Coordinates of C-alpha atoms in Angstrom, one line a residue:
Chain A
M87 CA 0.0 0.0 0.0
L88 CA 1.1 3.5 -0.6
T89 CA 2.1 5.5 2.4
P90 CA 1.8 9.3 2.5
L91 CA 4.7 11.1 1.0
V92 CA 4.8 13.8 3.6
D93 CA 6.0 17.4 3.0
D94 CA 6.8 20.1 5.5
D95 CA 3.3 21.6 5.3
G96 CA 1.6 18.3 5.8
A97 CA 3.8 16.7 8.4
P98 CA 1.8 17.9 11.5
F99 CA -1.4 16.4 10.1
W100 CA 0.3 13.0 9.9
K101 CA 2.0 13.4 13.3
Y102 CA -1.4 14.0 15.0
A103 CA -3.0 11.2 13.0
A104 CA -0.4 8.8 14.3
E105 CA -1.5 9.8 17.8
G106 CA -5.2 9.2 16.9
E107 CA -6.2 12.8 16.5
L108 CA -7.7 14.5 13.5
R109 CA -6.4 18.0 13.4
V110 CA -6.8 20.6 10.7
Q111 CA -4.5 23.6 10.0
A112 CA -5.9 26.9 11.1
C113 CA -4.7 30.5 11.0
A114 CA -3.4 31.5 14.4
D115 CA -4.4 35.1 13.6
C116 CA -7.8 35.1 11.9
G117 CA -8.8 31.6 12.9
E118 CA -9.8 30.3 9.4
L119 CA -9.3 26.6 8.8
R120 CA -7.6 25.5 5.6
F121 CA -6.9 22.3 3.8
P122 CA -4.6 21.1 2.3
P123 CA -2.0 22.6 4.6
R124 CA 0.2 25.5 3.3
P125 CA 2.5 28.1 4.7
C126 CA 0.3 31.2 4.5
C127 CA -3.4 32.0 5.3
P128 CA -5.3 32.7 2.1
H129 CA -7.7 35.0 4.0
C130 CA -5.4 37.3 6.0
R131 CA -1.9 36.3 4.7
S132 CA -0.7 35.5 8.1
F133 CA 2.1 32.9 8.5
A134 CA 1.1 32.1 12.0
T135 CA -0.5 28.6 12.1
E136 CA -1.9 26.2 14.6
W137 CA -3.5 22.7 14.4
R138 CA -7.0 22.6 15.6
R139 CA -8.6 19.3 16.7
V140 CA -11.9 18.6 15.0
S141 CA -14.7 16.3 16.1
G142 CA -14.0 13.7 13.4
R143 CA -17.6 13.6 12.3
G144 CA -18.7 14.2 8.7
R145 CA -20.8 13.3 5.8
V146 CA -20.0 11.5 2.5
W147 CA -19.9 14.2 -0.2
S148 CA -19.1 11.8 -3.0
Y149 CA -17.5 8.4 -3.6
V150 CA -16.0 6.2 -6.4
L151 CA -15.4 2.5 -6.8
P152 CA -12.1 1.9 -8.5
H153 CA -11.7 -1.3 -10.6
P154 CA -8.5 -2.7 -12.0
P155 CA -6.1 -2.0 -13.7
L156 CA -4.7 -0.7 -10.4
L157 CA -1.4 -1.0 -8.4
P158 CA -1.2 -4.6 -7.0
D159 CA -2.1 -4.0 -3.4
Y160 CA -5.2 -2.1 -4.4
A161 CA -6.2 -4.4 -7.2
E162 CA -6.3 -7.2 -4.7
Q163 CA -9.1 -5.4 -2.8
A164 CA -11.0 -4.0 -5.8
P165 CA -13.6 -2.9 -6.3
Y166 CA -13.2 -0.9 -3.1
N167 CA -14.6 2.5 -2.1
V168 CA -12.9 5.9 -1.9
V169 CA -15.0 8.5 -0.2
L170 CA -14.8 12.2 0.0
V171 CA -15.9 13.3 3.5
E172 CA -17.1 16.8 4.3
L173 CA -16.3 17.6 8.0
T174 CA -19.2 18.6 10.2
D175 CA -17.1 21.2 11.9
A176 CA -15.9 22.8 8.7
P177 CA -18.1 21.9 5.7
H178 CA -15.7 23.2 3.1
I179 CA -12.9 20.9 4.3
R180 CA -13.3 17.6 2.6
L181 CA -11.0 14.6 3.2
V182 CA -10.4 11.8 0.8
G183 CA -10.5 8.4 2.6
N184 CA -12.0 4.9 2.8
L185 CA -15.2 3.7 4.4
V186 CA -14.5 0.6 6.4
T187 CA -16.2 -1.6 8.9
A188 CA -13.4 -1.2 11.5
P189 CA -10.0 0.4 11.8
G190 CA -7.6 -1.4 9.5
A191 CA -10.3 -3.4 7.7
R192 CA -10.1 -4.1 4.0
L193 CA -11.0 -1.3 1.7
D194 CA -13.9 -3.4 0.3
S195 CA -15.3 -4.3 3.8
V196 CA -18.4 -2.1 3.6
P197 CA -21.0 -3.5 1.1
V198 CA -21.4 -1.1 -1.8
E199 CA -25.2 -0.8 -1.2
R200 CA -24.4 0.7 2.2
I201 CA -22.6 3.7 0.7
R202 CA -24.5 6.8 -0.1
I203 CA -23.9 10.5 -0.5
G204 CA -24.9 12.3 2.7
A205 CA -24.3 9.3 5.0
R206 CA -22.9 10.3 8.4
V207 CA -19.5 9.0 9.2
R208 CA -16.9 9.1 12.0
V209 CA -13.1 9.0 11.8
V210 CA -11.0 6.1 13.0
F211 CA -7.3 5.4 12.6
T212 CA -5.3 2.5 11.4
S213 CA -2.4 1.2 13.4
T214 CA -0.1 3.1 11.1
G215 CA -2.0 6.4 11.7
L216 CA -4.0 6.6 8.5
P217 CA -7.4 8.2 9.0
Q218 CA -10.4 6.0 7.9
W219 CA -14.1 6.4 8.2
V220 CA -16.9 4.2 9.7
L221 CA -20.6 4.7 9.2
E222 CA -22.4 6.2 12.2
R223 CA -25.2 3.8 11.6
P224 CA -23.6 0.6 10.3
Chain B
M1491 CA -7.2 41.7 -25.4
T1492 CA -8.5 43.9 -28.2
V1493 CA -4.8 43.7 -29.3
L1494 CA -5.2 39.9 -29.7
K1495 CA -8.7 39.8 -31.3
D1496 CA -8.3 38.3 -34.8
A1497 CA -4.8 39.7 -35.0
T1498 CA -3.3 36.2 -35.7
A1499 CA -4.3 33.2 -37.6
I1500 CA -3.5 29.5 -37.8
V1501 CA -2.3 28.9 -41.3
G1502 CA -0.9 25.3 -41.1
I1503 CA -1.7 22.1 -39.4
G1504 CA 0.1 18.7 -39.5
Q1505 CA -0.1 15.3 -37.9
T1506 CA 1.4 11.8 -37.9
P1507 CA -0.7 8.6 -37.9
F1508 CA -2.3 7.7 -34.6
A1509 CA -1.9 4.2 -33.3
R1510 CA -1.7 2.3 -30.0
Q1511 CA 2.0 1.9 -30.7
L1512 CA 4.3 3.7 -33.2
P1513 CA 7.9 2.7 -33.7
E1514 CA 9.4 6.2 -33.8
T1515 CA 10.4 8.3 -30.8
E1516 CA 8.4 11.3 -29.5
R1517 CA 11.0 13.6 -30.9
M1518 CA 10.8 12.1 -34.4
L1519 CA 7.1 12.2 -34.3
A1520 CA 7.2 15.9 -33.2
C1521 CA 9.5 16.7 -36.1
R1522 CA 7.3 15.0 -38.7
A1523 CA 4.2 16.8 -37.4
I1524 CA 5.9 20.2 -37.4
L1525 CA 7.3 19.8 -40.9
A1526 CA 3.9 18.7 -42.1
A1527 CA 2.3 21.8 -40.6
L1528 CA 4.9 24.1 -42.1
D1529 CA 4.4 22.5 -45.5
D1530 CA 0.6 23.0 -45.1
A1531 CA 1.3 26.7 -44.5
G1532 CA 3.8 27.0 -47.3
L1533 CA 6.4 28.4 -44.9
A1534 CA 10.1 27.3 -44.5
P1535 CA 11.5 25.9 -41.3
D1536 CA 14.1 28.7 -41.1
E1537 CA 11.3 31.3 -40.9
V1538 CA 10.1 29.9 -37.5
D1539 CA 11.1 32.2 -34.7
A1540 CA 8.7 31.1 -31.9
L1541 CA 7.8 27.8 -30.3
A1542 CA 5.2 26.8 -27.7
S1543 CA 4.6 23.4 -26.1
Y1544 CA 3.2 22.0 -22.9
T1545 CA 4.5 19.7 -20.2
M1546 CA 4.4 15.9 -19.9
E1547 CA 6.3 15.0 -23.0
E1548 CA 10.0 14.6 -23.7
T1549 CA 10.4 16.8 -26.7
D1550 CA 12.5 19.8 -25.8
E1551 CA 12.3 23.0 -27.9
V1552 CA 16.1 23.1 -28.1
E1553 CA 16.1 19.7 -29.7
V1554 CA 13.2 20.5 -32.1
A1555 CA 14.8 23.7 -33.2
K1556 CA 18.1 22.0 -33.8
A1557 CA 16.7 19.0 -35.6
L1558 CA 14.5 20.9 -38.0
G1559 CA 17.0 23.8 -38.7
L1560 CA 14.7 26.5 -37.4
G1561 CA 15.9 30.1 -37.4
D1562 CA 16.9 32.2 -34.4
L1563 CA 14.1 31.9 -31.8
T1564 CA 12.9 35.0 -30.1
F1565 CA 10.0 33.5 -28.2
F1566 CA 9.5 30.1 -26.5
S1567 CA 7.1 28.9 -24.0
K1568 CA 6.2 25.7 -22.2
V1569 CA 2.8 25.6 -20.4
G1570 CA 2.3 23.5 -17.4
Y1571 CA -0.3 21.0 -16.2
G1572 CA -0.4 18.6 -19.1
G1573 CA -3.7 18.6 -21.1
G1574 CA -4.7 22.0 -19.7
G1575 CA -2.0 23.6 -21.8
S1576 CA -3.1 22.7 -25.3
C1577 CA -4.9 25.9 -26.2
A1578 CA -2.5 28.0 -24.2
T1579 CA 0.3 27.1 -26.6
V1580 CA -1.6 28.9 -29.4
A1581 CA -2.6 31.7 -27.1
H1582 CA 1.0 32.3 -26.1
L1583 CA 2.1 32.3 -29.8
A1584 CA -0.7 34.7 -30.6
A1585 CA 0.3 37.1 -27.9
A1586 CA 4.0 36.9 -28.9
I1587 CA 3.2 37.6 -32.6
A1588 CA 0.6 40.3 -31.8
T1589 CA 3.1 42.2 -29.7
G1590 CA 5.9 41.9 -32.1
Q1591 CA 8.1 39.4 -30.2
A1592 CA 8.0 36.9 -33.1
T1593 CA 6.6 36.4 -36.6
V1594 CA 6.1 32.7 -37.3
G1595 CA 5.1 30.4 -34.4
V1596 CA 4.8 26.7 -34.1
A1597 CA 3.0 24.8 -31.4
W1598 CA 3.0 21.0 -31.1
R1599 CA 2.2 17.9 -29.2
S1600 CA 4.0 14.6 -29.4
R1601 CA 3.1 11.7 -27.1
K1602 CA 3.7 8.0 -26.8
R1603 CA 0.9 7.4 -24.3
G1604 CA 0.0 4.1 -26.0
S1605 CA 3.4 2.5 -25.5
G1606 CA 5.1 4.9 -23.1
P1607 CA 4.8 5.4 -19.4
R1608 CA 2.0 7.2 -17.6
P1609 CA 2.9 9.5 -14.7
W1610 CA 0.6 7.7 -12.3
K1611 CA 1.5 4.1 -13.3
N1612 CA 4.6 3.8 -11.1
T1613 CA 2.9 5.5 -8.2
T1614 CA 5.7 4.6 -5.7
V1615 CA 7.0 7.9 -6.9
Q1616 CA 4.1 10.0 -5.8
L1617 CA 3.5 13.4 -7.4
P1618 CA 4.0 16.1 -4.8
T1619 CA 1.4 18.1 -2.8
P1620 CA -2.0 16.6 -3.5
A1621 CA -0.8 12.9 -3.6
Q1622 CA -0.3 12.5 0.2
W1623 CA -4.0 13.4 0.6
T1624 CA -5.4 11.1 -2.1
R1625 CA -3.1 8.3 -3.2
P1626 CA -2.8 6.3 0.0
Y1627 CA -6.5 5.7 -0.1
G1628 CA -6.4 4.2 -3.6
L1629 CA -7.5 7.3 -5.5
L1630 CA -4.8 6.6 -8.0
R1631 CA -5.7 7.5 -11.5
P1632 CA -7.2 10.6 -13.2
A1633 CA -10.3 8.4 -13.9
D1634 CA -10.8 8.0 -10.2
E1635 CA -10.3 11.7 -9.5
I1636 CA -12.8 12.8 -12.1
A1637 CA -15.3 10.0 -11.2
M1638 CA -15.6 11.7 -7.7
L1639 CA -16.9 14.9 -9.4
A1640 CA -19.1 12.9 -11.8
R1641 CA -20.8 11.0 -9.0
R1642 CA -21.6 14.3 -7.2
H1643 CA -22.9 15.9 -10.4
M1644 CA -25.2 12.8 -10.9
H1645 CA -26.4 13.1 -7.3
E1646 CA -27.1 16.8 -7.3
Y1647 CA -28.5 17.2 -10.8
G1648 CA -29.8 13.9 -12.0
T1649 CA -27.1 13.4 -14.6
T1650 CA -27.2 9.8 -15.8
R1651 CA -25.1 7.3 -17.5
D1652 CA -27.2 7.8 -20.6
H1653 CA -26.0 11.4 -20.7
L1654 CA -22.4 10.2 -20.6
F1655 CA -23.2 7.7 -23.3
N1656 CA -24.5 10.5 -25.4
V1657 CA -21.1 12.1 -25.2
A1658 CA -19.2 8.9 -26.0
L1659 CA -21.6 8.1 -28.9
A1660 CA -21.2 11.6 -30.5
C1661 CA -17.5 11.3 -30.4
R1662 CA -17.5 7.7 -31.8
N1663 CA -20.0 8.6 -34.5
R1664 CA -17.6 11.3 -35.7
A1665 CA -14.6 9.0 -35.5
N1666 CA -16.5 6.5 -37.7
Q1667 CA -16.4 9.2 -40.4
N1668 CA -12.7 10.0 -39.9
P1669 CA -10.3 7.6 -41.6
A1670 CA -7.4 8.9 -39.4
A1671 CA -9.2 8.1 -36.2
M1672 CA -8.3 5.1 -34.0
M1673 CA -12.0 4.2 -33.9
Y1674 CA -12.7 4.5 -37.6
E1675 CA -15.2 1.8 -38.7
R1676 CA -15.7 0.7 -35.1
P1677 CA -19.2 1.7 -34.1
L1678 CA -20.4 2.0 -30.5
T1679 CA -23.9 1.0 -29.3
R1680 CA -25.7 1.7 -26.1
E1681 CA -25.6 -2.0 -25.3
M1682 CA -21.8 -2.1 -25.6
Y1683 CA -21.6 1.0 -23.4
M1684 CA -23.9 -0.2 -20.7
N1685 CA -22.3 -3.7 -20.6
S1686 CA -18.7 -2.6 -20.7
R1687 CA -16.4 -3.1 -17.7
W1688 CA -16.0 -0.5 -15.0
I1689 CA -12.9 1.6 -14.6
S1690 CA -13.9 3.7 -11.7
E1691 CA -17.7 3.7 -11.0
P1692 CA -19.6 5.6 -12.2
L1693 CA -17.2 5.7 -15.1
C1694 CA -16.9 2.7 -17.5
L1695 CA -14.4 1.8 -20.2
F1696 CA -16.1 4.0 -22.8
D1697 CA -16.1 7.0 -20.6
N1698 CA -12.3 7.0 -20.9
C1699 CA -10.1 8.4 -23.7
L1700 CA -7.8 6.3 -25.8
E1701 CA -4.1 5.6 -25.1
T1702 CA -2.4 6.8 -28.2
D1703 CA 1.0 7.4 -29.9
G1704 CA 1.1 10.3 -32.3
A1705 CA 2.0 14.0 -32.8
L1706 CA 0.4 17.1 -34.2
A1707 CA 1.4 20.7 -34.8
C1708 CA 0.1 24.0 -36.0
V1709 CA 1.6 27.2 -37.4
L1710 CA 0.6 30.7 -36.4
V1711 CA 1.3 34.1 -38.1
S1712 CA -0.1 37.6 -38.1
A1713 CA -3.4 38.1 -39.8
E1714 CA -1.7 40.3 -42.3
R1715 CA 0.8 37.7 -43.2
A1716 CA -1.8 35.0 -43.2
R1717 CA -3.4 36.5 -46.3
D1718 CA -0.3 35.4 -48.3
C1719 CA -0.3 31.8 -47.0
R1720 CA -1.4 28.8 -48.9
R1721 CA -4.5 28.0 -46.8
T1722 CA -7.6 29.8 -45.7
P1723 CA -6.6 31.6 -42.4
V1724 CA -8.4 30.6 -39.2
Y1725 CA -8.3 33.5 -36.9
V1726 CA -7.6 33.4 -33.1
H1727 CA -10.6 35.5 -32.0
S1728 CA -10.2 35.1 -28.3
A1729 CA -8.0 33.1 -25.9
A1730 CA -7.8 32.5 -22.2
Q1731 CA -6.2 30.5 -19.5
G1732 CA -8.0 29.5 -16.3
L1733 CA -6.6 28.8 -12.8
P1734 CA -9.4 29.5 -10.3
A1735 CA -8.9 30.7 -6.8
Q1736 CA -8.2 27.8 -4.4
H1737 CA -8.0 25.3 -7.3
H1738 CA -6.2 22.1 -6.6
G1739 CA -4.9 20.0 -9.5
M1740 CA -7.3 17.2 -10.7
V1741 CA -8.5 16.7 -7.2
N1742 CA -10.4 20.0 -7.0
Y1743 CA -12.2 19.0 -3.8
W1744 CA -11.2 21.9 -1.5
N1745 CA -12.7 25.1 -2.9
D1746 CA -16.2 26.3 -2.1
D1747 CA -17.7 24.6 -5.1
P1748 CA -15.7 21.7 -6.6
L1749 CA -18.2 21.4 -9.6
T1750 CA -17.1 24.8 -10.9
G1751 CA -13.6 24.1 -12.3
P1752 CA -11.1 26.0 -14.4
A1753 CA -13.5 26.1 -17.4
W1754 CA -15.6 28.7 -15.6
T1755 CA -12.6 31.0 -15.1
A1756 CA -11.3 30.6 -18.7
A1757 CA -14.8 31.1 -20.1
R1758 CA -15.4 34.4 -18.3
H1759 CA -12.3 35.8 -19.9
L1760 CA -12.9 34.2 -23.2
W1761 CA -16.4 35.6 -23.8
K1762 CA -15.6 39.0 -22.2
H1763 CA -13.0 39.7 -24.9
A1764 CA -15.0 38.2 -27.8
D1765 CA -17.6 39.6 -30.2
L1766 CA -19.4 36.2 -29.9
T1767 CA -21.6 34.5 -27.3
P1768 CA -22.2 30.7 -26.8
D1769 CA -25.2 31.1 -29.1
D1770 CA -22.9 32.1 -31.9
I1771 CA -20.8 28.9 -31.8
D1772 CA -21.3 26.6 -34.8
V1773 CA -19.1 23.7 -33.6
A1774 CA -17.2 22.8 -30.4
Q1775 CA -14.1 20.8 -29.7
I1776 CA -14.3 20.2 -25.9
Y1777 CA -11.5 18.3 -24.1
D1778 CA -12.8 14.8 -23.5
A1779 CA -10.3 12.8 -21.5
F1780 CA -13.4 11.5 -19.8
T1781 CA -17.1 11.9 -20.9
A1782 CA -17.9 13.5 -17.6
L1783 CA -15.8 16.5 -18.5
I1784 CA -18.3 17.4 -21.2
P1785 CA -21.3 18.3 -19.0
L1786 CA -19.0 20.2 -16.6
S1787 CA -17.5 22.1 -19.6
L1788 CA -20.9 22.8 -21.2
E1789 CA -21.9 24.5 -18.0
G1790 CA -18.6 26.2 -17.5
Y1791 CA -18.5 27.7 -21.0
G1792 CA -22.1 28.9 -20.7
F1793 CA -23.9 26.6 -23.2
C1794 CA -26.4 25.8 -20.5
A1795 CA -27.0 26.7 -16.8
R1796 CA -25.4 25.1 -13.9
G1797 CA -26.6 21.5 -13.5
E1798 CA -28.0 21.2 -17.0
G1799 CA -24.9 19.8 -18.7
G1800 CA -26.2 16.3 -18.6
A1801 CA -29.7 17.1 -20.0
Y1802 CA -28.0 19.3 -22.7
T1803 CA -26.7 16.1 -24.4
E1804 CA -30.2 14.8 -25.0
G1805 CA -32.0 14.7 -28.4
G1806 CA -28.8 14.4 -30.5
A1807 CA -27.6 17.9 -29.4
L1808 CA -24.0 16.9 -29.8
E1809 CA -24.4 15.2 -33.1
I1810 CA -24.0 16.7 -36.6
G1811 CA -27.2 18.7 -37.1
G1812 CA -27.6 19.1 -33.3
R1813 CA -27.4 22.4 -31.5
L1814 CA -23.7 22.0 -30.7
P1815 CA -21.9 19.4 -32.9
L1816 CA -19.1 18.1 -30.6
N1817 CA -15.5 16.8 -31.3
T1818 CA -16.1 16.3 -34.9
S1819 CA -12.9 14.3 -35.6
G1820 CA -13.8 11.9 -32.7
G1821 CA -12.0 13.7 -29.9
G1822 CA -9.8 12.1 -27.3
L1823 CA -12.5 9.5 -26.7
S1824 CA -12.5 8.1 -30.3
E1825 CA -9.9 9.8 -32.6
A1826 CA -6.8 9.9 -30.5
Y1827 CA -5.8 11.0 -27.0
V1828 CA -2.9 13.4 -27.6
H1829 CA -3.6 15.8 -24.8
G1830 CA -6.2 17.6 -26.8
F1831 CA -4.1 18.9 -29.7
N1832 CA -6.3 17.1 -32.2
L1833 CA -9.1 19.3 -31.0
I1834 CA -7.2 22.4 -32.2
T1835 CA -6.4 20.9 -35.6
E1836 CA -10.0 19.7 -36.1
G1837 CA -11.2 23.2 -35.2
V1838 CA -9.1 24.5 -38.0
R1839 CA -10.4 21.9 -40.5
Q1840 CA -14.0 22.8 -39.6
L1841 CA -13.4 26.5 -40.4
R1842 CA -11.5 25.6 -43.6
G1843 CA -14.5 23.4 -44.5
T1844 CA -12.4 20.3 -44.8
S1845 CA -13.5 18.1 -41.9
T1846 CA -14.6 14.6 -42.5
A1847 CA -17.7 15.4 -40.5
Q1848 CA -18.1 19.0 -41.8
V1849 CA -20.7 21.2 -40.1
P1850 CA -22.2 23.2 -43.0
D1851 CA -20.9 26.8 -43.2
A1852 CA -19.2 26.5 -39.9
A1853 CA -17.7 30.0 -39.1
T1854 CA -17.0 29.8 -35.4
C1855 CA -15.5 27.1 -33.2
L1856 CA -14.8 26.8 -29.5
V1857 CA -11.7 24.7 -28.6
T1858 CA -11.0 23.9 -25.0
A1859 CA -8.1 22.2 -23.1
G1860 CA -8.3 19.9 -20.1
E1861 CA -11.0 20.7 -17.5
G1862 CA -10.1 19.6 -14.0
V1863 CA -6.5 21.0 -14.4
P1864 CA -5.4 24.6 -14.9
T1865 CA -6.8 25.0 -18.4
S1866 CA -7.1 27.1 -21.5
A1867 CA -9.4 27.8 -24.4
L1868 CA -9.6 29.4 -27.9
L1869 CA -12.4 30.9 -30.0
L1870 CA -11.5 30.4 -33.6
R1871 CA -13.3 32.0 -36.6
N1872 CA -12.8 32.1 -40.4

């Protein structure tokens, strides 16, 4: 499986994720949340940043079901789901992820017919610190 | 922009054969296409003083100039973001010629996508910024990235697979008329489409463009000089690039409204500086790496309202005789996928009256580059 290729701006996200926390970059001056991380606030141009913990709750904004040809590790689980989750705390922040039955479960563990746009989801973390999503009402 | 309006014209086009695999290198194919375009224009290689190309190919302008014996170059430009750069090459040459920086410009595209590597195939080397937020989850290919937007468009606006089929069918029908197309004499039916394998649901095999080897080129000069060239001039009436605020590569998921992509930005500039409106367009060549880009682009370029892009395709609207004949050489879906340059050359053929699927008396043509990435567009007229 591919692991995140972390850059300087993104490193804190992955550090917190490894500790089981979903945090989003925020401007330490005007308070606006932003994603993906970057050095400067697009609202007030401040370089002061902080990482704010969010509730980890959201809704499915959209999803796809990739089929092969794919990289081997992914092909082995295909068709699986990739979801785009809109955070409840910050509706314009959407995180790509997978809907699974439990942390670390296969990417095809949730039956396709259970996936729908608007479904409420909650964040969980794999043992390697990758955020994943489970249905609030499985 | 009034400086640019109709100030330059495309006077030559050229191309190599299109195939899944061609034996020659990208550089050789580029040279052949450029020489063909110069011959079409009736201009000599040593008259060329400007080059424009776009990224994601291996053909360097230094090598092209050296190989073909071009003159001293006073302008060269390479536009980023792959397929979003096609129309921008012509736009950059038009700006250079209109402002006196050069006199004869060549733009080209050469690719070996059929037999060569794709940037996402060896994904252990991840592309930078967006990849860490998408690739680990198995969102690996452009088809996956665009399918995310397609699904949302279907959910919000009732766009259907039949709408996407209408796009695929229009392109295939035109390719069936074009002997140079990869899909010449290979008809498509609704049954074939609906029963084809998935690539990334909701996108199936026929929603995806063709992997192709091939090269194309075009030659641009001032409108004044164009009058002395061999062919009917095709004027660059308006041109634009588009990189919207808070846009993010092909995973444009993080702005306020992911369903309004770069097309919307390019379109505002394009129409603002044109004497034309969408109602005046006789034929359109709209970038079709995936069928789902067409509804998004029809909305972005103002042919219909937001959310109506799917329904717009109904009733044969995109066929010859419909309200907006689309991709009349077959496009990326059925002629060849060469990062959209074939859409430019087909736009020229339509306005010369020499298309294999000619729209009667076509006088205006919209050509667009890749939607989903920082893009570009041209309004051409004869």
